[in-house]
């Protein structure tokens, strides 16, 4: 017997009543076919995706740097005529201390200090943590790891240490056995060091308020604590359609920085809808509305 996507999704929901109310039909089928690829032949039109390439974002070409000789690796030499101007330039900068620079990078705004101060000002991000460990859970694109490492450094000023990937095990699976349970992931990998766990698989947790056994989430973090988990699974699409790669990466940055905020003791923000700690509705549209920025109230809570 052949099914449409809607019919097949309905049959799955009959097997697991109440478990997949957070998923669209297409996303549910994607999860199911990852675990049972042989069932693709049961669909009238095959997989709900036109090709395997549509299951992951289109990646830009690898950013590689090629050196022809060892000389090219050395810093660029400054002509004598320009050296005096550079010295004067840095003297002027040194005389204007404590200013903050907004760096705009591909429509993403980062608040960063131009110098390191042991006594943070009211608008700076505290640097007491200093190091975030990143643990890939299963196969994770290297580009995603490089992206969040850069975002953490730019926003919080923290260095990152990337750990060897952890192999997913049965003990972190949700009841449906089709995605990870975020609470189990946090419990298994709880660390004395600050640890961010990154996975490309879907994650969920029991949501008592919604009376759902499995409620899919972008990420989950202990508050306060040292461990959080983030999934890229729900960030790649809006209403079932792939989003541009830059938007996907921006979403990933925001969720990562949001969950680290929980680890640092920040609750969800009700002060400003564009604050990165805002989570009034928990939708991807809300994430897109937010800036990579903390409102004054959230920044004050960090001190």
Coordinates of C-alpha atoms in Angstrom, one line a residue:
X1 CA 0.0 0.0 0.0
X2 CA 1.3 3.5 -0.9
X3 CA 0.7 6.6 1.2
X4 CA 0.9 10.3 0.7
X5 CA 3.1 12.3 3.1
X6 CA 0.1 13.3 5.1
X7 CA -1.3 9.8 5.2
X8 CA 2.0 8.3 6.3
X9 CA 2.5 10.9 9.0
X10 CA -1.0 10.2 10.2
X11 CA -0.2 6.5 10.5
X12 CA 3.0 7.2 12.5
X13 CA 1.1 9.4 14.9
X14 CA -1.4 6.6 15.5
X15 CA 1.5 4.4 16.6
X16 CA 2.9 7.2 18.9
X17 CA -0.2 9.2 20.1
X18 CA 0.8 12.7 21.4
X19 CA 4.5 12.3 20.7
X20 CA 4.9 14.3 17.5
X21 CA 2.5 17.2 17.8
X22 CA 5.5 19.5 17.6
X23 CA 6.5 18.3 14.1
X24 CA 5.1 19.1 10.7
X25 CA 4.3 16.1 8.5
X26 CA 7.4 16.6 6.4
X27 CA 9.7 16.8 9.4
X28 CA 8.2 13.8 11.0
X29 CA 8.7 11.8 7.8
X30 CA 12.3 13.0 7.6
X31 CA 12.9 11.7 11.2
X32 CA 11.2 8.4 10.4
X33 CA 13.1 7.7 7.2
X34 CA 16.4 8.4 9.0
X35 CA 15.6 5.4 11.2
X36 CA 13.7 3.3 8.7
X37 CA 15.0 4.3 5.2
X38 CA 13.4 1.2 3.7
X39 CA 9.9 2.8 4.3
X40 CA 10.6 5.4 1.6
X41 CA 9.1 3.0 -0.9
X42 CA 5.8 3.2 0.9
X43 CA 5.4 6.9 -0.1
X44 CA 3.6 7.6 -3.3
X45 CA 6.0 10.4 -4.2
X46 CA 9.0 8.9 -2.4
X47 CA 10.7 11.0 0.2
X48 CA 9.1 14.5 0.9
X49 CA 12.4 16.0 -0.3
X50 CA 13.4 16.2 -4.0
X51 CA 16.9 15.0 -3.3
X52 CA 19.4 14.1 -0.6
X53 CA 21.0 17.5 -1.0
X54 CA 17.8 19.1 0.3
X55 CA 18.1 17.3 3.7
X56 CA 21.0 19.6 4.7
X57 CA 21.8 23.2 4.0
X58 CA 23.8 24.0 0.9
X59 CA 27.3 24.7 2.2
X60 CA 29.5 27.3 0.7
X61 CA 32.9 26.3 -0.7
X62 CA 35.5 25.5 2.0
X63 CA 37.3 28.5 3.2
X64 CA 40.9 27.4 2.6
X65 CA 44.1 29.5 2.5
X66 CA 47.0 28.5 0.3
X67 CA 50.5 29.8 0.9
X68 CA 53.0 29.6 -1.9
X69 CA 56.0 30.1 0.4
X70 CA 56.9 30.5 4.0
X71 CA 57.4 34.2 3.4
X72 CA 53.7 34.7 2.6
X73 CA 52.8 33.5 6.1
X74 CA 54.7 36.3 7.8
X75 CA 52.9 39.6 8.6
X76 CA 52.8 42.1 5.9
X77 CA 55.7 44.5 6.1
X78 CA 54.9 48.2 6.5
X79 CA 56.8 50.8 4.5
X80 CA 58.8 53.3 6.5
X81 CA 56.6 56.1 5.2
X82 CA 53.5 54.5 6.7
X83 CA 55.0 53.3 10.0
X84 CA 54.9 56.8 11.6
X85 CA 51.2 57.2 10.6
X86 CA 50.4 53.8 12.2
X87 CA 52.2 54.7 15.4
X88 CA 50.2 57.9 15.6
X89 CA 47.0 56.0 14.9
X90 CA 47.6 53.6 17.8
X91 CA 48.5 56.4 20.2
X92 CA 45.2 58.0 19.5
X93 CA 43.4 54.7 20.0
X94 CA 45.2 54.2 23.3
X95 CA 44.1 57.6 24.6
X96 CA 40.4 56.7 24.1
X97 CA 40.0 53.8 26.4
X98 CA 36.9 51.8 27.4
X99 CA 34.9 52.4 24.2
X100 CA 32.8 49.6 22.7
X101 CA 32.6 48.7 19.0
X102 CA 29.6 47.3 17.2
X103 CA 30.9 44.8 14.6
X104 CA 28.4 44.1 11.8
X105 CA 29.2 40.7 10.2
X106 CA 26.7 39.4 7.6
X107 CA 23.8 41.2 9.2
X108 CA 24.9 39.9 12.6
X109 CA 25.7 42.4 15.4
X110 CA 28.2 41.6 18.1
X111 CA 29.0 43.8 21.1
X112 CA 32.7 43.6 21.7
X113 CA 35.2 45.4 23.9
X114 CA 38.4 46.8 22.2
X115 CA 40.5 45.9 25.3
X116 CA 40.4 43.4 28.1
X117 CA 39.6 44.9 31.5
X118 CA 39.7 42.9 34.8
X119 CA 36.8 45.1 36.1
X120 CA 34.0 44.8 33.5
X121 CA 31.9 47.9 32.9
X122 CA 28.1 47.8 33.1
X123 CA 27.8 47.1 29.4
X124 CA 30.6 44.5 29.0
X125 CA 30.3 40.7 29.0
X126 CA 32.0 39.1 32.0
X127 CA 35.1 37.0 31.2
X128 CA 35.2 34.9 34.3
X129 CA 34.4 31.7 32.4
X130 CA 37.2 32.2 29.8
X131 CA 36.9 28.7 28.2
X132 CA 33.9 26.9 26.6
X133 CA 34.4 23.2 25.7
X134 CA 32.5 22.1 22.6
X135 CA 31.5 18.4 22.3
X136 CA 30.1 17.3 18.9
X137 CA 27.5 14.6 19.5
X138 CA 27.7 12.3 16.5
X139 CA 28.6 13.7 13.0
X140 CA 28.7 17.5 13.0
X141 CA 29.8 19.7 10.1
X142 CA 33.2 21.2 10.8
X143 CA 31.9 24.5 9.5
X144 CA 29.2 24.6 12.2
X145 CA 31.8 24.1 14.9
X146 CA 34.0 26.9 13.4
X147 CA 31.0 29.2 13.2
X148 CA 30.0 28.9 16.9
X149 CA 33.6 29.0 18.1
X150 CA 33.9 32.4 16.3
X151 CA 30.5 33.6 17.6
X152 CA 31.4 32.7 21.3
X153 CA 34.7 34.5 21.0
X154 CA 33.2 37.6 19.5
X155 CA 30.3 37.9 21.8
X156 CA 31.5 36.6 25.2
X157 CA 35.2 36.9 24.6
X158 CA 35.7 33.2 25.7
X159 CA 38.1 30.8 24.0
X160 CA 36.8 27.4 22.9
X161 CA 38.3 23.9 23.1
X162 CA 36.8 21.4 20.6
X163 CA 36.7 17.9 22.0
X164 CA 36.7 14.6 20.0
X165 CA 33.2 13.7 18.9
X166 CA 31.1 11.6 21.2
X167 CA 29.3 8.5 19.8
X168 CA 25.6 8.6 20.5
X169 CA 24.3 5.7 22.6
X170 CA 20.9 4.2 23.3
X171 CA 20.7 5.7 26.8
X172 CA 20.1 9.2 25.5
X173 CA 17.3 8.3 23.1
X174 CA 13.8 9.6 23.7
X175 CA 10.9 7.2 24.2
X176 CA 10.1 7.2 20.5
X177 CA 13.7 6.1 19.8
X178 CA 13.8 8.6 16.9
X179 CA 15.5 11.6 18.6
X180 CA 17.6 12.4 21.6
X181 CA 16.1 13.5 24.9
X182 CA 17.8 16.7 25.9
X183 CA 17.5 16.1 29.6
X184 CA 19.3 12.7 29.2
X185 CA 22.0 14.3 27.2
X186 CA 22.7 17.0 29.8
X187 CA 22.7 14.4 32.6
X188 CA 25.1 12.0 30.8
X189 CA 27.6 14.7 29.8
X190 CA 27.3 17.0 32.7
X191 CA 30.7 18.6 33.3
X192 CA 32.5 20.7 35.9
X193 CA 33.9 22.6 32.9
X194 CA 31.7 24.8 30.7
X195 CA 30.5 22.4 28.0
X196 CA 28.3 23.0 24.9
X197 CA 27.1 19.8 23.2
X198 CA 26.3 20.2 19.5
X199 CA 24.3 17.8 17.4
X200 CA 22.6 17.7 14.0
X201 CA 19.9 15.3 15.3
X202 CA 16.6 16.4 16.7
X203 CA 16.3 16.8 20.5
X204 CA 13.2 16.9 22.7
X205 CA 12.2 16.9 26.3
X206 CA 9.0 16.1 28.3
X207 CA 7.0 19.3 28.5
X208 CA 4.7 19.2 31.5
X209 CA 3.0 22.5 30.7
X210 CA 2.0 21.3 27.2
X211 CA 1.4 17.7 28.5
X212 CA 3.7 16.4 25.8
X213 CA 6.0 13.4 26.3
X214 CA 8.4 14.7 23.7
X215 CA 8.5 18.4 22.8
X216 CA 11.1 19.3 20.2
X217 CA 13.5 22.2 21.1
X218 CA 16.4 24.1 19.6
X219 CA 18.5 23.8 22.7
X220 CA 18.4 23.2 26.4
X221 CA 20.8 24.5 29.1
X222 CA 21.2 24.2 32.9
X223 CA 20.5 27.5 34.7
X224 CA 22.7 28.2 36.3
X225 CA 25.1 25.5 35.4
X226 CA 27.9 24.4 33.1
X227 CA 26.3 22.3 30.5
X228 CA 24.0 22.9 27.5
X229 CA 23.0 21.1 24.3
X230 CA 22.1 22.7 20.9
X231 CA 20.6 21.0 17.9
X232 CA 20.8 22.3 14.3
X233 CA 17.9 20.1 13.2
X234 CA 15.1 22.7 13.5
X235 CA 17.2 25.6 12.4
X236 CA 17.5 24.6 8.7
X237 CA 13.9 25.1 7.7
X238 CA 10.9 27.4 8.0
X239 CA 7.5 25.9 7.3
X240 CA 9.3 22.9 5.8
X241 CA 11.4 24.9 3.3
X242 CA 15.2 25.2 3.5
X243 CA 16.3 28.7 4.5
X244 CA 19.4 30.5 3.1
X245 CA 22.7 29.2 4.5
X246 CA 23.5 32.6 6.2
X247 CA 20.2 32.7 8.0
X248 CA 20.7 29.1 9.2
X249 CA 24.1 30.0 10.6
X250 CA 22.8 33.2 12.2
X251 CA 20.1 31.1 14.0
X252 CA 22.8 28.7 15.2
X253 CA 24.8 31.5 16.7
X254 CA 21.8 32.9 18.5
X255 CA 20.7 29.6 20.0
X256 CA 24.3 28.7 21.1
X257 CA 24.8 32.1 22.8
X258 CA 21.3 31.9 24.3
X259 CA 22.0 28.5 26.0
X260 CA 25.3 29.7 27.3
X261 CA 23.4 32.7 28.7
X262 CA 21.3 30.2 30.7
X263 CA 24.5 28.5 32.0
X264 CA 25.6 32.0 33.2
X265 CA 22.4 32.4 35.2
X266 CA 20.2 34.3 32.7
X267 CA 16.5 33.5 32.6
X268 CA 14.3 34.2 29.6
X269 CA 13.9 37.9 29.0
X270 CA 10.6 39.7 29.1
X271 CA 12.1 43.2 28.9
X272 CA 12.9 43.5 25.1
X273 CA 11.6 41.3 22.3
X274 CA 14.8 41.6 20.3
X275 CA 17.0 40.6 23.3
X276 CA 18.7 37.3 22.5
X277 CA 17.4 35.8 25.8
X278 CA 13.8 36.5 24.8
X279 CA 11.6 33.3 24.5
X280 CA 8.0 34.4 24.7
X281 CA 6.7 31.9 22.2
X282 CA 9.7 29.6 21.5
X283 CA 9.3 29.8 17.7
X284 CA 11.9 30.1 14.9
X285 CA 10.2 33.3 13.8
X286 CA 11.0 34.8 17.2
X287 CA 14.6 33.7 16.9
X288 CA 14.8 35.5 13.6
X289 CA 13.5 38.7 15.1
X290 CA 16.1 38.7 17.9
X291 CA 19.5 40.4 17.6
X292 CA 22.8 39.0 18.7
X293 CA 22.6 41.3 21.7
X294 CA 21.6 41.4 25.4
X295 CA 19.4 44.2 26.7
X296 CA 20.6 46.3 29.6
X297 CA 18.6 44.3 32.1
X298 CA 20.1 41.0 31.1
X299 CA 23.6 42.5 31.0
X300 CA 23.2 43.8 34.5
X301 CA 22.2 40.3 35.8
X302 CA 25.6 38.9 34.6
X303 CA 27.5 41.1 37.2

